[in-house]
Short mmCIF file of C-alpha atoms in Angstrom, two decimals:
data_model
loop_
_atom_site.label_atom_id
_atom_site.label_comp_id
_atom_site.label_asym_id
_atom_site.label_seq_id
_atom_site.Cartn_x
_atom_site.Cartn_y
_atom_site.Cartn_z
CA MET V 1 126.31 110.69 73.19
CA LYS V 2 125.69 107.16 71.93
CA ALA V 3 125.51 105.60 68.47
CA GLY V 4 123.45 102.43 68.13
CA ILE V 5 124.37 99.57 65.77
CA VAL V 6 121.14 98.29 64.19
CA GLY V 7 120.18 95.84 61.47
CA LEU V 8 118.42 92.56 60.79
CA PRO V 9 119.63 89.43 62.62
CA ASN V 10 122.85 87.85 61.27
CA VAL V 11 124.20 90.85 59.34
CA GLY V 12 127.36 91.22 61.46
CA LYS V 13 126.30 93.69 64.16
CA SER V 14 127.83 91.92 67.17
CA THR V 15 131.02 91.01 65.29
CA LEU V 16 131.38 94.69 64.35
CA PHE V 17 130.70 95.75 67.93
CA ASN V 18 133.42 93.39 69.17
CA CYS V 19 135.87 94.88 66.67
CA LEU V 20 135.08 98.39 67.84
CA SER V 21 135.01 97.89 71.57
CA ASN V 22 136.99 94.69 72.25
CA ALA V 23 134.06 93.84 74.51
CA LYS V 24 133.04 90.19 74.30
CA ALA V 25 129.49 90.50 73.03
CA GLN V 26 128.29 87.03 72.05
CA SER V 27 128.53 86.52 68.30
CA ALA V 28 126.95 83.49 66.66
CA ASN V 29 125.16 82.37 63.53
CA PHE V 30 121.58 82.67 64.74
CA PRO V 31 119.02 85.46 65.26
CA PHE V 32 118.72 87.37 68.54
CA CYS V 33 122.21 86.46 69.66
CA THR V 34 122.38 89.88 71.29
CA ILE V 35 119.49 90.09 73.76
CA GLU V 36 120.58 92.92 76.05
CA PRO V 37 122.12 95.97 74.41
CA ASN V 38 125.89 95.87 74.82
CA LEU V 39 127.59 99.17 75.48
CA GLY V 40 131.18 99.82 74.44
CA VAL V 41 133.21 102.94 75.19
CA VAL V 42 135.52 103.26 72.19
CA ASN V 43 138.64 105.42 71.82
CA VAL V 44 138.53 107.77 68.82
CA PRO V 45 141.68 107.22 66.70
CA ASP V 46 143.36 110.62 66.24
CA PRO V 47 146.91 111.02 64.87
CA ARG V 48 146.95 114.61 66.20
CA LEU V 49 147.05 113.22 69.73
CA GLU V 50 150.15 111.18 68.89
CA ALA V 51 151.86 114.28 67.43
CA LEU V 52 151.14 116.30 70.59
CA GLU V 53 152.40 113.45 72.76
CA LYS V 54 155.76 113.45 70.95
CA LEU V 55 156.14 117.21 71.43
CA VAL V 56 155.01 117.45 75.06
CA ASN V 57 156.15 114.04 76.39
CA PRO V 58 153.42 113.94 79.07
CA GLU V 59 152.95 111.45 81.91
CA ARG V 60 149.73 110.16 80.32
CA VAL V 61 147.61 110.52 77.19
CA GLN V 62 143.82 110.41 77.14
CA PRO V 63 141.97 110.09 73.80
CA ALA V 64 138.40 111.16 73.11
CA VAL V 65 135.78 108.42 73.33
CA VAL V 66 132.47 107.58 71.71
CA GLU V 67 129.84 105.19 73.10
CA ILE V 68 128.64 102.42 70.78
CA VAL V 69 125.57 100.30 71.59
CA ASP V 70 124.98 96.89 70.00
CA ILE V 71 121.20 96.41 69.76
CA ALA V 72 119.28 93.17 69.19
CA GLY V 73 118.32 92.39 65.57
CA LEU V 74 114.95 93.61 64.32
CA VAL V 75 112.44 91.65 62.21
CA LYS V 76 109.24 92.48 60.34
CA GLY V 77 106.46 93.32 62.79
CA ALA V 78 108.80 94.79 65.41
CA SER V 79 106.62 97.89 65.69
CA LYS V 80 103.84 95.54 66.81
CA GLY V 81 106.08 93.69 69.24
CA GLU V 82 107.23 90.82 66.99
CA GLY V 83 110.58 89.20 67.82
CA LEU V 84 112.35 91.52 70.23
CA GLY V 85 110.61 94.50 68.68
CA ASN V 86 109.56 96.44 71.76
CA GLN V 87 113.00 96.05 73.33
CA PHE V 88 114.77 96.97 70.08
CA LEU V 89 112.70 100.13 69.66
CA ALA V 90 113.15 101.20 73.29
CA ASN V 91 116.93 100.71 73.03
CA ILE V 92 117.27 102.58 69.76
CA ARG V 93 115.22 105.49 71.12
CA GLU V 94 117.90 106.02 73.77
CA THR V 95 120.70 106.46 71.19
CA ASP V 96 121.67 109.70 69.43
CA ALA V 97 122.61 108.29 66.01
CA ILE V 98 122.12 105.08 64.02
CA LEU V 99 124.80 102.87 62.48
CA HIS V 100 122.71 100.72 60.13
CA VAL V 101 124.55 97.51 59.14
CA LEU V 102 123.49 95.95 55.82
CA ARG V 103 124.61 92.52 54.65
CA CYS V 104 126.34 92.96 51.30
CA PHE V 105 128.05 89.58 50.93
CA ASP V 106 127.06 86.07 49.83
CA ASN V 107 127.78 83.12 52.11
CA ASP V 108 125.61 79.99 52.11
CA ASN V 109 126.90 79.06 55.57
CA ILE V 110 125.39 82.17 57.21
CA VAL V 111 121.62 82.07 57.29
CA HIS V 112 119.73 85.16 56.14
CA VAL V 113 116.55 85.75 58.11
CA ASP V 114 114.60 86.36 54.86
CA GLY V 115 116.18 83.53 52.88
CA ASN V 116 118.43 85.48 50.50
CA VAL V 117 120.73 88.51 50.39
CA ASN V 118 119.03 91.77 49.43
CA PRO V 119 120.36 94.85 51.28
CA ILE V 120 117.72 97.20 49.85
CA ARG V 121 114.88 95.00 51.11
CA ASP V 122 116.65 94.71 54.48
CA LYS V 123 117.01 98.50 54.71
CA GLU V 124 113.34 99.01 53.81
CA THR V 125 112.28 96.45 56.45
CA ILE V 126 113.97 98.39 59.23
CA ASP V 127 112.96 101.79 57.83
CA MET V 128 109.33 100.70 57.73
CA GLU V 129 109.32 99.40 61.30
CA LEU V 130 110.90 102.60 62.61
CA GLN V 131 108.51 104.73 60.56
CA LEU V 132 105.52 102.78 61.88
CA LYS V 133 106.67 103.39 65.45
CA ASP V 134 107.09 107.12 64.73
CA LEU V 135 103.61 107.11 63.18
CA GLU V 136 102.24 105.85 66.51
CA THR V 137 104.00 108.74 68.25
CA VAL V 138 102.57 111.28 65.79
CA ASP V 139 99.03 109.97 66.13
CA LYS V 140 99.17 110.15 69.94
CA LYS V 141 100.47 113.72 69.85
CA LEU V 142 97.91 114.76 67.23
CA ASP V 143 95.04 113.59 69.44
CA LYS V 144 96.13 116.04 72.14
CA VAL V 145 97.17 118.91 69.86
CA LYS V 146 94.00 118.91 67.76
CA ARG V 147 91.85 119.58 70.82
CA ALA V 148 93.99 122.60 71.75
CA ALA V 149 94.06 123.83 68.12
CA LYS V 150 90.25 123.88 67.97
CA THR V 151 90.15 126.35 70.87
CA GLY V 152 92.16 128.83 68.75
CA ASN V 153 95.55 128.21 70.41
CA LYS V 154 98.01 129.53 67.80
CA ASP V 155 100.96 127.40 68.95
CA ALA V 156 98.81 124.28 68.89
CA GLN V 157 97.67 125.14 65.37
CA LYS V 158 101.32 125.48 64.25
CA GLU V 159 102.23 122.20 65.91
CA GLU V 160 99.24 120.46 64.32
CA ALA V 161 100.39 121.56 60.86
CA VAL V 162 103.93 120.23 61.50
CA LEU V 163 102.62 116.93 62.87
CA LEU V 164 100.33 116.48 59.88
CA GLN V 165 103.33 117.07 57.60
CA ILE V 166 105.28 114.38 59.49
CA LYS V 167 102.32 111.98 59.38
CA ALA V 168 101.95 112.40 55.61
CA GLY V 169 105.68 111.85 55.14
CA LEU V 170 105.78 108.70 57.26
CA GLU V 171 102.73 107.28 55.51
CA ALA V 172 104.57 107.81 52.23
CA GLY V 173 107.63 105.94 53.57
CA ILE V 174 109.69 109.10 54.17
CA SER V 175 111.69 109.29 57.41
CA VAL V 176 111.47 112.45 59.54
CA ARG V 177 115.14 113.30 58.87
CA ALA V 178 114.35 113.61 55.15
CA LEU V 179 111.53 116.14 55.65
CA GLU V 180 112.10 119.90 55.56
CA PHE V 181 111.05 122.24 58.38
CA SER V 182 111.79 125.83 59.31
CA ASP V 183 114.39 126.17 62.07
CA ASP V 184 111.77 127.37 64.55
CA ASP V 185 109.32 124.57 63.76
CA TYR V 186 112.06 121.97 64.09
CA ILE V 187 113.26 123.29 67.47
CA ASP V 188 109.75 123.85 68.87
CA PHE V 189 107.80 120.86 67.55
CA VAL V 190 110.01 118.19 65.93
CA LYS V 191 113.09 117.85 68.13
CA PRO V 192 111.20 117.53 71.47
CA SER V 193 109.31 114.48 70.14
CA GLN V 194 112.56 112.52 69.63
CA PHE V 195 111.34 110.67 66.57
CA ILE V 196 113.43 107.56 65.88
CA THR V 197 113.63 108.31 62.14
CA ASP V 198 114.91 111.82 62.88
CA LYS V 199 118.18 110.44 64.25
CA PRO V 200 121.18 110.87 61.89
CA VAL V 201 122.10 107.61 60.14
CA MET V 202 125.15 106.05 58.50
CA TYR V 203 124.92 102.88 56.40
CA ILE V 204 127.62 100.27 56.89
CA CYS V 205 127.88 97.80 54.01
CA ASN V 206 129.29 94.56 55.42
CA VAL V 207 131.20 92.96 52.51
CA ASP V 208 133.52 90.01 51.90
CA GLU V 209 137.30 90.50 52.10
CA GLY V 210 137.68 90.79 48.32
CA SER V 211 135.27 93.76 48.28
CA ALA V 212 136.83 95.62 51.23
CA VAL V 213 138.62 98.19 49.04
CA SER V 214 136.26 98.81 46.13
CA GLY V 215 132.90 97.48 47.28
CA ASN V 216 130.62 95.36 45.07
CA ALA V 217 127.28 95.40 43.25
CA TYR V 218 125.34 95.27 46.54
CA VAL V 219 127.19 98.39 47.77
CA GLU V 220 126.35 100.25 44.56
CA GLN V 221 122.67 99.37 45.08
CA VAL V 222 122.80 100.80 48.60
CA LYS V 223 124.50 104.01 47.44
CA GLU V 224 121.84 104.51 44.78
CA ALA V 225 119.01 103.81 47.26
CA VAL V 226 120.21 106.33 49.88
CA LYS V 227 121.51 109.13 47.63
CA GLU V 228 118.58 111.41 48.60
CA GLU V 229 119.15 110.89 52.33
CA ASN V 230 122.45 112.80 52.57
CA ALA V 231 123.79 109.83 54.58
CA GLU V 232 127.33 108.46 54.56
CA VAL V 233 127.87 104.93 53.22
CA LEU V 234 130.88 103.07 54.64
CA VAL V 235 132.23 99.82 53.17
CA LEU V 236 133.57 97.41 55.80
CA ALA V 237 134.60 93.75 55.67
CA VAL V 238 133.49 93.00 59.22
CA GLY V 239 134.77 89.40 59.27
CA THR V 240 138.18 90.57 58.08
CA GLU V 241 138.19 93.35 60.69
CA ALA V 242 137.57 90.65 63.31
CA ASP V 243 140.60 88.71 62.04
CA ILE V 244 142.76 91.85 62.18
CA ASN V 245 141.49 92.51 65.70
CA GLU V 246 142.81 89.11 66.83
CA LEU V 247 146.39 90.12 66.02
CA ASP V 248 148.22 91.53 69.04
CA ASP V 249 151.23 92.88 67.14
CA TYR V 250 150.81 96.31 65.51
CA GLU V 251 153.18 95.50 62.64
CA GLU V 252 151.30 92.27 61.89
CA ARG V 253 148.07 94.23 61.69
CA GLN V 254 149.63 96.71 59.26
CA LEU V 255 150.97 93.89 57.05
CA PHE V 256 147.52 92.26 57.00
CA LEU V 257 145.96 95.57 55.96
CA GLN V 258 148.56 96.08 53.23
CA ASP V 259 147.91 92.58 51.88
CA ILE V 260 144.23 93.41 51.29
CA GLY V 261 144.95 96.93 50.02
CA LEU V 262 143.85 99.04 53.00
CA GLU V 263 145.83 101.89 54.58
CA GLU V 264 144.12 101.54 57.96
CA ALA V 265 141.52 99.36 59.65
CA GLY V 266 137.98 100.16 58.53
CA SER V 267 136.91 100.16 62.17
CA ALA V 268 139.07 103.26 62.75
CA LYS V 269 137.29 105.04 59.88
CA LEU V 270 133.96 103.96 61.32
CA ILE V 271 134.72 105.29 64.81
CA ARG V 272 135.72 108.70 63.41
CA ALA V 273 132.63 108.73 61.16
CA ALA V 274 130.40 107.90 64.14
CA TYR V 275 132.01 110.77 66.06
CA ARG V 276 131.11 113.17 63.21
CA LEU V 277 127.63 111.67 62.94
CA LEU V 278 127.08 112.55 66.60
CA ASN V 279 128.02 116.16 65.74
CA GLN V 280 131.15 115.95 67.88
CA GLN V 281 134.58 117.55 67.56
CA THR V 282 137.79 117.59 69.58
CA TYR V 283 139.87 120.18 71.36
CA PHE V 284 143.08 119.42 73.23
CA THR V 285 144.77 120.32 76.49
CA ALA V 286 148.52 119.77 76.49
CA GLY V 287 150.71 119.77 79.60
CA VAL V 288 153.46 117.67 81.17
CA LYS V 289 150.92 115.88 83.38
CA GLU V 290 148.54 115.01 80.55
CA VAL V 291 147.81 115.46 76.87
CA ARG V 292 144.09 114.96 76.42
CA ALA V 293 141.44 115.09 73.71
CA TRP V 294 138.14 116.55 74.93
CA THR V 295 134.81 116.08 73.18
CA VAL V 296 132.47 119.02 72.51
CA ASP V 297 129.53 119.60 70.20
CA ILE V 298 130.34 121.29 66.93
CA GLY V 299 129.50 124.96 67.51
CA ALA V 300 130.31 124.91 71.25
CA THR V 301 131.57 128.15 72.81
CA ALA V 302 134.73 128.45 74.91
CA PRO V 303 132.83 128.42 78.26
CA GLN V 304 130.92 125.29 77.16
CA ALA V 305 134.22 123.63 76.25
CA ALA V 306 135.62 124.56 79.65
CA GLY V 307 132.54 123.03 81.29
CA VAL V 308 133.41 119.65 79.79
CA ILE V 309 136.48 119.59 82.07
CA HIS V 310 134.57 120.83 85.14
CA THR V 311 131.33 122.75 85.65
CA ASP V 312 133.24 125.30 87.78
CA PHE V 313 135.37 126.15 84.72
CA GLU V 314 132.24 127.16 82.84
CA LYS V 315 130.61 129.04 85.75
CA GLY V 316 133.71 131.08 86.49
CA PHE V 317 135.03 131.37 82.94
CA ILE V 318 137.25 134.43 82.38
CA ARG V 319 139.03 133.72 79.11
CA ALA V 320 140.67 131.00 77.03
CA GLU V 321 144.20 130.90 75.65
CA VAL V 322 144.01 129.20 72.27
CA ILE V 323 146.63 127.87 69.84
CA GLY V 324 145.55 126.27 66.56
CA TYR V 325 146.74 122.67 66.27
CA ASP V 326 148.72 123.31 63.05
CA ASP V 327 150.50 126.29 64.64
CA TYR V 328 151.31 124.31 67.79
CA VAL V 329 152.85 121.41 65.83
CA ALA V 330 154.68 123.65 63.34
CA LEU V 331 156.29 125.71 66.12
CA GLY V 332 156.90 122.77 68.45
CA SER V 333 155.67 124.03 71.81
CA GLU V 334 153.27 126.33 73.64
CA ALA V 335 156.13 128.72 74.53
CA LYS V 336 157.29 129.04 70.92
CA ALA V 337 153.73 129.53 69.70
CA LYS V 338 153.32 132.33 72.26
CA GLU V 339 156.61 133.95 71.16
CA ALA V 340 155.48 133.83 67.54
CA GLY V 341 152.18 135.54 68.39
CA LYS V 342 150.13 132.44 67.59
CA MET V 343 148.48 132.18 71.01
CA ARG V 344 145.15 134.01 71.01
CA VAL V 345 143.13 135.20 73.98
CA GLU V 346 139.44 134.46 73.41
CA GLY V 347 136.34 135.43 75.38
CA LYS V 348 132.92 133.96 76.12
CA ASN V 349 131.62 134.19 72.55
CA TYR V 350 134.50 132.30 70.95
CA VAL V 351 133.31 129.23 68.99
CA VAL V 352 135.73 126.35 69.43
CA LYS V 353 137.39 124.98 66.30
CA ASP V 354 138.25 121.32 65.85
CA GLY V 355 141.85 120.78 66.97
CA ASP V 356 142.22 123.90 69.12
CA VAL V 357 144.80 123.52 71.90
CA MET V 358 143.22 125.38 74.84
CA HIS V 359 143.99 126.59 78.34
CA PHE V 360 141.22 128.12 80.47
CA LEU V 361 141.37 130.85 83.09
CA PHE V 362 138.49 130.90 85.55
CA ASN V 363 137.50 132.19 88.96
CA VAL V 364 134.94 130.62 91.28
#
């Protein structure tokens, strides 16, 4: 599962990517600095993992990860191939969620591609280009579906109605994610088309250091503009995060954060938010060899969770031994949790909860 960082040129995408991944994506004050998409595999900060490590004292610890892609900046006309439009749209189509960076700071030394700072205009520019590309997709599908619908094919007639709803929405400037469909229509006709504007989105307001804690007028404009989208808005001083990232010493980083009024680096909040945006959650395995955080979809069953470790675990799944994270930490060990009756035996229909400490029994 990958989240793509998108935005206009010069809004701070590559600097943010570097903060998240410690990869050395080129970052400079000119458009199209990032030509090829840069991929970073980022550890998900999770204090629960540290607590389990202290209790178990394993040989190694493995956190969960999320993949972040830094994608070239988009400009007006991208849907028609302007700038790096075709490449941008192909790269974003391959991601599972969108981290949309908006410039919410003034700085005369950093050129804005449209001449002045206006995050709402910037957002609308990218929205429109993505909507235009989805409109192309709808029109192509409609050409095929209409022919089948005319022959009396009931499924084709249903799909035609859904596609016409999407077309009307896009033409009105409404992204697919903001439209309402029945569950069946969404699964049968919307999801398979992989519309770009159907991907979940989070808006990242890139602010100056003085606005890192409380935001500013630009941030308030963004919050007002996206309130109908049910999308998270995160305030991040990307330049400041880059400065913090340069410090090798943990205590120095904490002092820097305290000086500007933050409890933790904004990048850590962003990574966890991206994890949620991708509909991911964590379960743990805890043994003397390894304490590890495993990533599963929210709603995954116990066999599906076992399959993340190895496909044989899922094929031969017998049962799972499960201890809730809070019970494990409160009681101090797997043995004590078992003695206290807090270890449960769960079968194939068990839906994994975030933070479960699990052990699988299987037979192949």
